[in-house]
Amino acid sequence: MGTGTPSGGSPPRRPGSAFLLAQVGAHAAALFAERIKALDLTPAQAGLLRLIAWQPGQSQQAIASTLGIPPSRLVLLIDNLEERGMVERRQNPEDRRHHALHLTDLGSDFMRQLATVGAAHEEDICTGLDVDERAQLHDLLERLAARQGLTTGVHPGYRQPPTTTPGAGNEEPSDETT
């Protein structure tokens, strides 16, 4: 007894790396979503705010393309954030047909709060790893993401179909941005 061998005598099975990545990813996404509920924010909204903060002045079309979603789905997210005073659409001086997206002062303040929540989340998820191990994990995950053709900073949940009733005005990507 105590050998860790099932009764059949074969060695215990270990989950594969892909499974472990999915398991930790799903866990991290669920925890992040729970954390940002206190900010009255969804993961999809958090991800969109982050993209606008990283590259202010992008058009809605450019962001929709980056996220890999139809512009109509993005408009609903932007409308909500604009109503809350976090994002503003400005006329694009180079192309008057497009609006450039920018964070408002409130949106920038909100991003500082979100950064604090994100840092605490990162700390909790990486508990048990020292500084060097965290850096190594980050580098390995970046390399895997790049080899899979994933867009930096964009959660693949945006590309999933909406989780609500189409046409009801409540469509939103099911992003779990961390």
PDB file of N, CA and C in Angstrom, residues 1-107:
ATOM      1  N   MET A   1       0.833  -1.187   0.000  1.00  0.00           N
ATOM      2  CA  MET A   1       0.000   0.000   0.000  1.00  0.00           C
ATOM      3  C   MET A   1       0.868   1.236   0.000  1.00  0.00           C
ATOM      4  N   GLY A   2       0.256   2.355  -0.392  1.00  0.00           N
ATOM      5  CA  GLY A   2       0.973   3.616  -0.384  1.00  0.00           C
ATOM      6  C   GLY A   2       1.889   3.807  -1.576  1.00  0.00           C
ATOM      7  N   THR A   3       1.865   2.881  -2.529  1.00  0.00           N
ATOM      8  CA  THR A   3       2.748   3.016  -3.681  1.00  0.00           C
ATOM      9  C   THR A   3       2.165   3.914  -4.757  1.00  0.00           C
ATOM     10  N   GLY A   4       0.887   4.247  -4.639  1.00  0.00           N
ATOM     11  CA  GLY A   4       0.249   5.084  -5.645  1.00  0.00           C
ATOM     12  C   GLY A   4      -0.121   4.314  -6.885  1.00  0.00           C
ATOM     13  N   THR A   5      -0.048   2.970  -6.817  1.00  0.00           N
ATOM     14  CA  THR A   5      -0.372   2.140  -7.964  1.00  0.00           C
ATOM     15  C   THR A   5      -1.807   1.662  -7.837  1.00  0.00           C
ATOM     16  N   PRO A   6      -2.618   1.833  -8.903  1.00  0.00           N
ATOM     17  CA  PRO A   6      -3.983   1.320  -8.847  1.00  0.00           C
ATOM     18  C   PRO A   6      -3.973  -0.189  -8.641  1.00  0.00           C
ATOM     19  N   SER A   7      -5.103  -0.745  -8.253  1.00  0.00           N
ATOM     20  CA  SER A   7      -5.191  -2.165  -7.924  1.00  0.00           C
ATOM     21  C   SER A   7      -4.770  -3.045  -9.092  1.00  0.00           C
ATOM     22  N   GLY A   8      -4.852  -2.563 -10.315  1.00  0.00           N
ATOM     23  CA  GLY A   8      -4.454  -3.345 -11.484  1.00  0.00           C
ATOM     24  C   GLY A   8      -2.953  -3.450 -11.646  1.00  0.00           C
ATOM     25  N   GLY A   9      -2.187  -2.739 -10.851  1.00  0.00           N
ATOM     26  CA  GLY A   9      -0.743  -2.827 -10.925  1.00  0.00           C
ATOM     27  C   GLY A   9      -0.094  -1.861 -11.898  1.00  0.00           C
ATOM     28  N   SER A  10      -0.871  -1.136 -12.700  1.00  0.00           N
ATOM     29  CA  SER A  10      -0.265  -0.189 -13.635  1.00  0.00           C
ATOM     30  C   SER A  10       0.045   1.121 -12.918  1.00  0.00           C
ATOM     31  N   PRO A  11       1.043   1.851 -13.404  1.00  0.00           N
ATOM     32  CA  PRO A  11       1.399   3.122 -12.751  1.00  0.00           C
ATOM     33  C   PRO A  11       0.247   4.131 -12.863  1.00  0.00           C
ATOM     34  N   PRO A  12       0.175   5.063 -11.921  1.00  0.00           N
ATOM     35  CA  PRO A  12      -0.901   6.057 -11.980  1.00  0.00           C
ATOM     36  C   PRO A  12      -0.793   6.888 -13.255  1.00  0.00           C
ATOM     37  N   ARG A  13      -1.930   7.280 -13.778  1.00  0.00           N
ATOM     38  CA  ARG A  13      -1.949   8.087 -15.005  1.00  0.00           C
ATOM     39  C   ARG A  13      -1.746   9.546 -14.645  1.00  0.00           C
ATOM     40  N   ARG A  14      -1.042  10.239 -15.496  1.00  0.00           N
ATOM     41  CA  ARG A  14      -0.832  11.669 -15.317  1.00  0.00           C
ATOM     42  C   ARG A  14      -1.546  12.386 -16.441  1.00  0.00           C
ATOM     43  N   PRO A  15      -2.236  13.491 -16.114  1.00  0.00           N
ATOM     44  CA  PRO A  15      -2.859  14.256 -17.198  1.00  0.00           C
ATOM     45  C   PRO A  15      -1.781  14.904 -18.063  1.00  0.00           C
ATOM     46  N   GLY A  16      -2.104  15.095 -19.337  1.00  0.00           N
ATOM     47  CA  GLY A  16      -1.172  15.726 -20.254  1.00  0.00           C
ATOM     48  C   GLY A  16      -1.065  17.226 -20.016  1.00  0.00           C
ATOM     49  N   SER A  17      -0.059  17.811 -20.601  1.00  0.00           N
ATOM     50  CA  SER A  17       0.177  19.253 -20.453  1.00  0.00           C
ATOM     51  C   SER A  17      -0.986  20.071 -21.003  1.00  0.00           C
ATOM     52  N   ALA A  18      -1.548  19.641 -22.140  1.00  0.00           N
ATOM     53  CA  ALA A  18      -2.677  20.379 -22.714  1.00  0.00           C
ATOM     54  C   ALA A  18      -3.865  20.391 -21.752  1.00  0.00           C
ATOM     55  N   PHE A  19      -4.125  19.248 -21.123  1.00  0.00           N
ATOM     56  CA  PHE A  19      -5.208  19.194 -20.143  1.00  0.00           C
ATOM     57  C   PHE A  19      -4.920  20.121 -18.967  1.00  0.00           C
ATOM     58  N   LEU A  20      -3.697  20.068 -18.460  1.00  0.00           N
ATOM     59  CA  LEU A  20      -3.344  20.917 -17.315  1.00  0.00           C
ATOM     60  C   LEU A  20      -3.473  22.405 -17.661  1.00  0.00           C
ATOM     61  N   LEU A  21      -3.061  22.778 -18.876  1.00  0.00           N
ATOM     62  CA  LEU A  21      -3.229  24.171 -19.308  1.00  0.00           C
ATOM     63  C   LEU A  21      -4.705  24.556 -19.328  1.00  0.00           C
ATOM     64  N   ALA A  22      -5.538  23.666 -19.864  1.00  0.00           N
ATOM     65  CA  ALA A  22      -6.974  23.937 -19.906  1.00  0.00           C
ATOM     66  C   ALA A  22      -7.560  23.999 -18.501  1.00  0.00           C
ATOM     67  N   GLN A  23      -7.142  23.108 -17.635  1.00  0.00           N
ATOM     68  CA  GLN A  23      -7.652  23.087 -16.272  1.00  0.00           C
ATOM     69  C   GLN A  23      -7.288  24.370 -15.520  1.00  0.00           C
ATOM     70  N   VAL A  24      -6.024  24.746 -15.570  1.00  0.00           N
ATOM     71  CA  VAL A  24      -5.587  25.973 -14.886  1.00  0.00           C
ATOM     72  C   VAL A  24      -6.220  27.194 -15.549  1.00  0.00           C
ATOM     73  N   GLY A  25      -6.313  27.182 -16.890  1.00  0.00           N
ATOM     74  CA  GLY A  25      -6.918  28.307 -17.595  1.00  0.00           C
ATOM     75  C   GLY A  25      -8.378  28.506 -17.235  1.00  0.00           C
ATOM     76  N   ALA A  26      -9.142  27.431 -17.202  1.00  0.00           N
ATOM     77  CA  ALA A  26     -10.559  27.538 -16.834  1.00  0.00           C
ATOM     78  C   ALA A  26     -10.705  28.023 -15.396  1.00  0.00           C
ATOM     79  N   HIS A  27      -9.871  27.502 -14.520  1.00  0.00           N
ATOM     80  CA  HIS A  27      -9.896  27.929 -13.115  1.00  0.00           C
ATOM     81  C   HIS A  27      -9.548  29.415 -12.989  1.00  0.00           C
ATOM     82  N   ALA A  28      -8.486  29.827 -13.679  1.00  0.00           N
ATOM     83  CA  ALA A  28      -8.070  31.234 -13.627  1.00  0.00           C
ATOM     84  C   ALA A  28      -9.156  32.144 -14.196  1.00  0.00           C
ATOM     85  N   ALA A  29      -9.777  31.735 -15.288  1.00  0.00           N
ATOM     86  CA  ALA A  29     -10.824  32.550 -15.909  1.00  0.00           C
ATOM     87  C   ALA A  29     -12.019  32.711 -14.982  1.00  0.00           C
ATOM     88  N   ALA A  30     -12.427  31.627 -14.338  1.00  0.00           N
ATOM     89  CA  ALA A  30     -13.574  31.694 -13.424  1.00  0.00           C
ATOM     90  C   ALA A  30     -13.262  32.592 -12.226  1.00  0.00           C
ATOM     91  N   LEU A  31     -12.066  32.472 -11.687  1.00  0.00           N
ATOM     92  CA  LEU A  31     -11.688  33.325 -10.555  1.00  0.00           C
ATOM     93  C   LEU A  31     -11.611  34.793 -10.954  1.00  0.00           C
ATOM     94  N   PHE A  32     -11.067  35.061 -12.136  1.00  0.00           N
ATOM     95  CA  PHE A  32     -10.974  36.441 -12.605  1.00  0.00           C
ATOM     96  C   PHE A  32     -12.366  37.039 -12.779  1.00  0.00           C
ATOM     97  N   ALA A  33     -13.262  36.288 -13.386  1.00  0.00           N
ATOM     98  CA  ALA A  33     -14.636  36.766 -13.572  1.00  0.00           C
ATOM     99  C   ALA A  33     -15.280  37.089 -12.231  1.00  0.00           C
ATOM    100  N   GLU A  34     -15.041  36.253 -11.254  1.00  0.00           N
ATOM    101  CA  GLU A  34     -15.601  36.491  -9.911  1.00  0.00           C
ATOM    102  C   GLU A  34     -14.999  37.748  -9.289  1.00  0.00           C
ATOM    103  N   ARG A  35     -13.695  37.933  -9.452  1.00  0.00           N
ATOM    104  CA  ARG A  35     -13.025  39.107  -8.878  1.00  0.00           C
ATOM    105  C   ARG A  35     -13.554  40.417  -9.453  1.00  0.00           C
ATOM    106  N   ILE A  36     -13.782  40.448 -10.757  1.00  0.00           N
ATOM    107  CA  ILE A  36     -14.167  41.723 -11.367  1.00  0.00           C
ATOM    108  C   ILE A  36     -15.664  42.007 -11.261  1.00  0.00           C
ATOM    109  N   LYS A  37     -16.416  41.046 -10.745  1.00  0.00           N
ATOM    110  CA  LYS A  37     -17.832  41.321 -10.459  1.00  0.00           C
ATOM    111  C   LYS A  37     -17.949  42.503  -9.508  1.00  0.00           C
ATOM    112  N   ALA A  38     -17.013  42.624  -8.587  1.00  0.00           N
ATOM    113  CA  ALA A  38     -17.018  43.729  -7.625  1.00  0.00           C
ATOM    114  C   ALA A  38     -16.877  45.079  -8.326  1.00  0.00           C
ATOM    115  N   LEU A  39     -16.292  45.068  -9.524  1.00  0.00           N
ATOM    116  CA  LEU A  39     -16.146  46.296 -10.312  1.00  0.00           C
ATOM    117  C   LEU A  39     -17.316  46.484 -11.281  1.00  0.00           C
ATOM    118  N   ASP A  40     -18.297  45.593 -11.204  1.00  0.00           N
ATOM    119  CA  ASP A  40     -19.443  45.608 -12.115  1.00  0.00           C
ATOM    120  C   ASP A  40     -18.961  45.552 -13.563  1.00  0.00           C
ATOM    121  N   LEU A  41     -18.111  44.572 -13.814  1.00  0.00           N
ATOM    122  CA  LEU A  41     -17.469  44.434 -15.113  1.00  0.00           C
ATOM    123  C   LEU A  41     -17.460  42.963 -15.510  1.00  0.00           C
ATOM    124  N   THR A  42     -17.646  42.701 -16.796  1.00  0.00           N
ATOM    125  CA  THR A  42     -17.515  41.336 -17.305  1.00  0.00           C
ATOM    126  C   THR A  42     -16.101  41.152 -17.844  1.00  0.00           C
ATOM    127  N   PRO A  43     -15.651  39.919 -17.969  1.00  0.00           N
ATOM    128  CA  PRO A  43     -14.337  39.702 -18.564  1.00  0.00           C
ATOM    129  C   PRO A  43     -14.222  40.279 -19.974  1.00  0.00           C
ATOM    130  N   ALA A  44     -15.293  40.201 -20.766  1.00  0.00           N
ATOM    131  CA  ALA A  44     -15.251  40.755 -22.126  1.00  0.00           C
ATOM    132  C   ALA A  44     -15.048  42.261 -22.090  1.00  0.00           C
ATOM    133  N   GLN A  45     -15.719  42.934 -21.168  1.00  0.00           N
ATOM    134  CA  GLN A  45     -15.547  44.383 -21.041  1.00  0.00           C
ATOM    135  C   GLN A  45     -14.133  44.714 -20.576  1.00  0.00           C
ATOM    136  N   ALA A  46     -13.609  43.929 -19.643  1.00  0.00           N
ATOM    137  CA  ALA A  46     -12.243  44.149 -19.153  1.00  0.00           C
ATOM    138  C   ALA A  46     -11.241  44.010 -20.295  1.00  0.00           C
ATOM    139  N   GLY A  47     -11.416  42.992 -21.113  1.00  0.00           N
ATOM    140  CA  GLY A  47     -10.509  42.783 -22.241  1.00  0.00           C
ATOM    141  C   GLY A  47     -10.579  43.913 -23.249  1.00  0.00           C
ATOM    142  N   LEU A  48     -11.781  44.396 -23.507  1.00  0.00           N
ATOM    143  CA  LEU A  48     -11.946  45.509 -24.450  1.00  0.00           C
ATOM    144  C   LEU A  48     -11.315  46.780 -23.897  1.00  0.00           C
ATOM    145  N   LEU A  49     -11.538  47.071 -22.635  1.00  0.00           N
ATOM    146  CA  LEU A  49     -10.900  48.248 -22.025  1.00  0.00           C
ATOM    147  C   LEU A  49      -9.383  48.154 -22.136  1.00  0.00           C
ATOM    148  N   ARG A  50      -8.842  46.951 -21.902  1.00  0.00           N
ATOM    149  CA  ARG A  50      -7.395  46.769 -21.980  1.00  0.00           C
ATOM    150  C   ARG A  50      -6.896  47.032 -23.398  1.00  0.00           C
ATOM    151  N   LEU A  51      -7.609  46.526 -24.404  1.00  0.00           N
ATOM    152  CA  LEU A  51      -7.183  46.769 -25.789  1.00  0.00           C
ATOM    153  C   LEU A  51      -7.204  48.252 -26.134  1.00  0.00           C
ATOM    154  N   ILE A  52      -8.222  48.954 -25.689  1.00  0.00           N
ATOM    155  CA  ILE A  52      -8.309  50.396 -25.966  1.00  0.00           C
ATOM    156  C   ILE A  52      -7.194  51.135 -25.224  1.00  0.00           C
ATOM    157  N   ALA A  53      -6.906  50.718 -24.004  1.00  0.00           N
ATOM    158  CA  ALA A  53      -5.836  51.361 -23.235  1.00  0.00           C
ATOM    159  C   ALA A  53      -4.476  51.117 -23.877  1.00  0.00           C
ATOM    160  N   TRP A  54      -4.255  49.911 -24.402  1.00  0.00           N
ATOM    161  CA  TRP A  54      -2.974  49.574 -25.017  1.00  0.00           C
ATOM    162  C   TRP A  54      -2.752  50.339 -26.305  1.00  0.00           C
ATOM    163  N   GLN A  55      -3.819  50.542 -27.077  1.00  0.00           N
ATOM    164  CA  GLN A  55      -3.687  51.234 -28.362  1.00  0.00           C
ATOM    165  C   GLN A  55      -4.859  52.186 -28.543  1.00  0.00           C
ATOM    166  N   PRO A  56      -4.807  53.346 -27.893  1.00  0.00           N
ATOM    167  CA  PRO A  56      -5.902  54.306 -28.039  1.00  0.00           C
ATOM    168  C   PRO A  56      -5.996  54.817 -29.473  1.00  0.00           C
ATOM    169  N   GLY A  57      -7.212  55.117 -29.872  1.00  0.00           N
ATOM    170  CA  GLY A  57      -7.427  55.689 -31.193  1.00  0.00           C
ATOM    171  C   GLY A  57      -7.731  54.665 -32.282  1.00  0.00           C
ATOM    172  N   GLN A  58      -7.800  53.401 -31.934  1.00  0.00           N
ATOM    173  CA  GLN A  58      -8.154  52.386 -32.932  1.00  0.00           C
ATOM    174  C   GLN A  58      -9.623  52.541 -33.327  1.00  0.00           C
ATOM    175  N   SER A  59      -9.935  52.148 -34.525  1.00  0.00           N
ATOM    176  CA  SER A  59     -11.324  52.163 -34.964  1.00  0.00           C
ATOM    177  C   SER A  59     -12.042  50.932 -34.425  1.00  0.00           C
ATOM    178  N   GLN A  60     -13.363  51.009 -34.391  1.00  0.00           N
ATOM    179  CA  GLN A  60     -14.162  49.865 -33.991  1.00  0.00           C
ATOM    180  C   GLN A  60     -13.885  48.685 -34.910  1.00  0.00           C
ATOM    181  N   GLN A  61     -13.726  48.966 -36.197  1.00  0.00           N
ATOM    182  CA  GLN A  61     -13.467  47.898 -37.164  1.00  0.00           C
ATOM    183  C   GLN A  61     -12.132  47.213 -36.874  1.00  0.00           C
ATOM    184  N   ALA A  62     -11.121  48.011 -36.533  1.00  0.00           N
ATOM    185  CA  ALA A  62      -9.803  47.435 -36.242  1.00  0.00           C
ATOM    186  C   ALA A  62      -9.862  46.552 -35.001  1.00  0.00           C
ATOM    187  N   ILE A  63     -10.564  47.016 -33.980  1.00  0.00           N
ATOM    188  CA  ILE A  63     -10.670  46.213 -32.759  1.00  0.00           C
ATOM    189  C   ILE A  63     -11.477  44.947 -33.027  1.00  0.00           C
ATOM    190  N   ALA A  64     -12.564  45.058 -33.764  1.00  0.00           N
ATOM    191  CA  ALA A  64     -13.364  43.874 -34.103  1.00  0.00           C
ATOM    192  C   ALA A  64     -12.496  42.862 -34.854  1.00  0.00           C
ATOM    193  N   SER A  65     -11.657  43.347 -35.757  1.00  0.00           N
ATOM    194  CA  SER A  65     -10.770  42.467 -36.508  1.00  0.00           C
ATOM    195  C   SER A  65      -9.760  41.799 -35.583  1.00  0.00           C
ATOM    196  N   THR A  66      -9.179  42.556 -34.669  1.00  0.00           N
ATOM    197  CA  THR A  66      -8.221  42.005 -33.713  1.00  0.00           C
ATOM    198  C   THR A  66      -8.870  40.921 -32.867  1.00  0.00           C
ATOM    199  N   LEU A  67     -10.096  41.179 -32.427  1.00  0.00           N
ATOM    200  CA  LEU A  67     -10.805  40.219 -31.590  1.00  0.00           C
ATOM    201  C   LEU A  67     -11.367  39.048 -32.393  1.00  0.00           C
ATOM    202  N   GLY A  68     -11.494  39.231 -33.701  1.00  0.00           N
ATOM    203  CA  GLY A  68     -12.051  38.175 -34.534  1.00  0.00           C
ATOM    204  C   GLY A  68     -13.547  38.032 -34.390  1.00  0.00           C
ATOM    205  N   ILE A  69     -14.240  39.159 -34.161  1.00  0.00           N
ATOM    206  CA  ILE A  69     -15.695  39.123 -33.991  1.00  0.00           C
ATOM    207  C   ILE A  69     -16.348  40.083 -34.977  1.00  0.00           C
ATOM    208  N   PRO A  70     -17.621  39.882 -35.268  1.00  0.00           N
ATOM    209  CA  PRO A  70     -18.314  40.835 -36.138  1.00  0.00           C
ATOM    210  C   PRO A  70     -18.418  42.204 -35.447  1.00  0.00           C
ATOM    211  N   PRO A  71     -18.283  43.283 -36.215  1.00  0.00           N
ATOM    212  CA  PRO A  71     -18.387  44.622 -35.623  1.00  0.00           C
ATOM    213  C   PRO A  71     -19.685  44.834 -34.848  1.00  0.00           C
ATOM    214  N   SER A  72     -20.769  44.200 -35.264  1.00  0.00           N
ATOM    215  CA  SER A  72     -22.048  44.386 -34.564  1.00  0.00           C
ATOM    216  C   SER A  72     -21.980  43.888 -33.125  1.00  0.00           C
ATOM    217  N   ARG A  73     -21.219  42.830 -32.866  1.00  0.00           N
ATOM    218  CA  ARG A  73     -21.059  42.344 -31.487  1.00  0.00           C
ATOM    219  C   ARG A  73     -20.228  43.319 -30.668  1.00  0.00           C
ATOM    220  N   LEU A  74     -19.228  43.918 -31.307  1.00  0.00           N
ATOM    221  CA  LEU A  74     -18.376  44.863 -30.605  1.00  0.00           C
ATOM    222  C   LEU A  74     -19.141  46.129 -30.236  1.00  0.00           C
ATOM    223  N   VAL A  75     -20.016  46.578 -31.125  1.00  0.00           N
ATOM    224  CA  VAL A  75     -20.784  47.807 -30.883  1.00  0.00           C
ATOM    225  C   VAL A  75     -21.544  47.719 -29.568  1.00  0.00           C
ATOM    226  N   LEU A  76     -22.115  46.554 -29.268  1.00  0.00           N
ATOM    227  CA  LEU A  76     -22.868  46.389 -28.020  1.00  0.00           C
ATOM    228  C   LEU A  76     -21.978  46.573 -26.795  1.00  0.00           C
ATOM    229  N   LEU A  77     -20.777  46.025 -26.858  1.00  0.00           N
ATOM    230  CA  LEU A  77     -19.836  46.199 -25.751  1.00  0.00           C
ATOM    231  C   LEU A  77     -19.431  47.661 -25.596  1.00  0.00           C
ATOM    232  N   ILE A  78     -19.113  48.291 -26.711  1.00  0.00           N
ATOM    233  CA  ILE A  78     -18.675  49.689 -26.673  1.00  0.00           C
ATOM    234  C   ILE A  78     -19.811  50.587 -26.188  1.00  0.00           C
ATOM    235  N   ASP A  79     -21.010  50.337 -26.672  1.00  0.00           N
ATOM    236  CA  ASP A  79     -22.154  51.139 -26.232  1.00  0.00           C
ATOM    237  C   ASP A  79     -22.289  51.108 -24.717  1.00  0.00           C
ATOM    238  N   ASN A  80     -22.171  49.930 -24.131  1.00  0.00           N
ATOM    239  CA  ASN A  80     -22.299  49.793 -22.685  1.00  0.00           C
ATOM    240  C   ASN A  80     -21.207  50.562 -21.951  1.00  0.00           C
ATOM    241  N   LEU A  81     -19.972  50.432 -22.411  1.00  0.00           N
ATOM    242  CA  LEU A  81     -18.859  51.129 -21.754  1.00  0.00           C
ATOM    243  C   LEU A  81     -18.958  52.640 -21.958  1.00  0.00           C
ATOM    244  N   GLU A  82     -19.483  53.054 -23.103  1.00  0.00           N
ATOM    245  CA  GLU A  82     -19.677  54.482 -23.358  1.00  0.00           C
ATOM    246  C   GLU A  82     -20.772  55.039 -22.440  1.00  0.00           C
ATOM    247  N   GLU A  83     -21.857  54.284 -22.274  1.00  0.00           N
ATOM    248  CA  GLU A  83     -22.934  54.715 -21.366  1.00  0.00           C
ATOM    249  C   GLU A  83     -22.443  54.856 -19.940  1.00  0.00           C
ATOM    250  N   ARG A  84     -21.478  54.037 -19.556  1.00  0.00           N
ATOM    251  CA  ARG A  84     -20.916  54.089 -18.204  1.00  0.00           C
ATOM    252  C   ARG A  84     -19.847  55.166 -18.070  1.00  0.00           C
ATOM    253  N   GLY A  85     -19.516  55.845 -19.177  1.00  0.00           N
ATOM    254  CA  GLY A  85     -18.561  56.936 -19.140  1.00  0.00           C
ATOM    255  C   GLY A  85     -17.107  56.517 -19.158  1.00  0.00           C
ATOM    256  N   MET A  86     -16.812  55.285 -19.583  1.00  0.00           N
ATOM    257  CA  MET A  86     -15.438  54.787 -19.571  1.00  0.00           C
ATOM    258  C   MET A  86     -14.744  54.900 -20.924  1.00  0.00           C
ATOM    259  N   VAL A  87     -15.533  54.901 -21.990  1.00  0.00           N
ATOM    260  CA  VAL A  87     -14.990  54.920 -23.347  1.00  0.00           C
ATOM    261  C   VAL A  87     -15.702  56.023 -24.118  1.00  0.00           C
ATOM    262  N   GLU A  88     -14.965  56.641 -25.019  1.00  0.00           N
ATOM    263  CA  GLU A  88     -15.607  57.612 -25.904  1.00  0.00           C
ATOM    264  C   GLU A  88     -15.196  57.345 -27.339  1.00  0.00           C
ATOM    265  N   ARG A  89     -16.148  57.612 -28.209  1.00  0.00           N
ATOM    266  CA  ARG A  89     -15.897  57.523 -29.645  1.00  0.00           C
ATOM    267  C   ARG A  89     -15.586  58.933 -30.121  1.00  0.00           C
ATOM    268  N   ARG A  90     -14.473  59.075 -30.816  1.00  0.00           N
ATOM    269  CA  ARG A  90     -14.111  60.370 -31.387  1.00  0.00           C
ATOM    270  C   ARG A  90     -14.036  60.220 -32.893  1.00  0.00           C
ATOM    271  N   GLN A  91     -14.380  61.297 -33.578  1.00  0.00           N
ATOM    272  CA  GLN A  91     -14.270  61.285 -35.037  1.00  0.00           C
ATOM    273  C   GLN A  91     -12.812  61.067 -35.402  1.00  0.00           C
ATOM    274  N   ASN A  92     -12.562  60.128 -36.295  1.00  0.00           N
ATOM    275  CA  ASN A  92     -11.210  59.857 -36.740  1.00  0.00           C
ATOM    276  C   ASN A  92     -10.820  60.939 -37.749  1.00  0.00           C
ATOM    277  N   PRO A  93      -9.792  61.744 -37.458  1.00  0.00           N
ATOM    278  CA  PRO A  93      -9.431  62.834 -38.362  1.00  0.00           C
ATOM    279  C   PRO A  93      -8.952  62.356 -39.735  1.00  0.00           C
ATOM    280  N   GLU A  94      -8.419  61.140 -39.811  1.00  0.00           N
ATOM    281  CA  GLU A  94      -7.927  60.629 -41.093  1.00  0.00           C
ATOM    282  C   GLU A  94      -9.028  59.979 -41.930  1.00  0.00           C
ATOM    283  N   ASP A  95     -10.084  59.516 -41.280  1.00  0.00           N
ATOM    284  CA  ASP A  95     -11.176  58.855 -41.992  1.00  0.00           C
ATOM    285  C   ASP A  95     -12.472  59.133 -41.238  1.00  0.00           C
ATOM    286  N   ARG A  96     -13.212  60.100 -41.707  1.00  0.00           N
ATOM    287  CA  ARG A  96     -14.409  60.555 -40.993  1.00  0.00           C
ATOM    288  C   ARG A  96     -15.503  59.490 -40.931  1.00  0.00           C
ATOM    289  N   ARG A  97     -15.359  58.409 -41.684  1.00  0.00           N
ATOM    290  CA  ARG A  97     -16.346  57.327 -41.620  1.00  0.00           C
ATOM    291  C   ARG A  97     -16.167  56.458 -40.382  1.00  0.00           C
ATOM    292  N   HIS A  98     -14.989  56.534 -39.764  1.00  0.00           N
ATOM    293  CA  HIS A  98     -14.682  55.686 -38.619  1.00  0.00           C
ATOM    294  C   HIS A  98     -14.523  56.514 -37.353  1.00  0.00           C
ATOM    295  N   HIS A  99     -14.855  55.892 -36.249  1.00  0.00           N
ATOM    296  CA  HIS A  99     -14.651  56.508 -34.948  1.00  0.00           C
ATOM    297  C   HIS A  99     -13.415  55.906 -34.296  1.00  0.00           C
ATOM    298  N   ALA A 100     -12.639  56.752 -33.650  1.00  0.00           N
ATOM    299  CA  ALA A 100     -11.483  56.303 -32.884  1.00  0.00           C
ATOM    300  C   ALA A 100     -11.934  56.115 -31.440  1.00  0.00           C
ATOM    301  N   LEU A 101     -11.525  55.027 -30.824  1.00  0.00           N
ATOM    302  CA  LEU A 101     -11.925  54.715 -29.460  1.00  0.00           C
ATOM    303  C   LEU A 101     -10.835  55.118 -28.480  1.00  0.00           C
ATOM    304  N   HIS A 102     -11.278  55.783 -27.412  1.00  0.00           N
ATOM    305  CA  HIS A 102     -10.365  56.252 -26.372  1.00  0.00           C
ATOM    306  C   HIS A 102     -10.998  56.017 -25.015  1.00  0.00           C
ATOM    307  N   LEU A 103     -10.141  55.811 -24.018  1.00  0.00           N
ATOM    308  CA  LEU A 103     -10.627  55.775 -22.646  1.00  0.00           C
ATOM    309  C   LEU A 103     -10.876  57.204 -22.189  1.00  0.00           C
ATOM    310  N   THR A 104     -11.895  57.386 -21.394  1.00  0.00           N
ATOM    311  CA  THR A 104     -12.119  58.672 -20.744  1.00  0.00           C
ATOM    312  C   THR A 104     -11.249  58.713 -19.490  1.00  0.00           C
ATOM    313  N   ASP A 105     -11.266  59.829 -18.779  1.00  0.00           N
ATOM    314  CA  ASP A 105     -10.546  59.893 -17.507  1.00  0.00           C
ATOM    315  C   ASP A 105     -11.086  58.836 -16.547  1.00  0.00           C
ATOM    316  N   LEU A 106     -12.404  58.672 -16.520  1.00  0.00           N
ATOM    317  CA  LEU A 106     -13.017  57.639 -15.680  1.00  0.00           C
ATOM    318  C   LEU A 106     -12.540  56.249 -16.115  1.00  0.00           C
ATOM    319  N   GLY A 107     -12.463  56.024 -17.417  1.00  0.00           N
ATOM    320  CA  GLY A 107     -11.970  54.749 -17.931  1.00  0.00           C
ATOM    321  C   GLY A 107     -10.528  54.487 -17.535  1.00  0.00           C
TER     322      GLY A 107
END
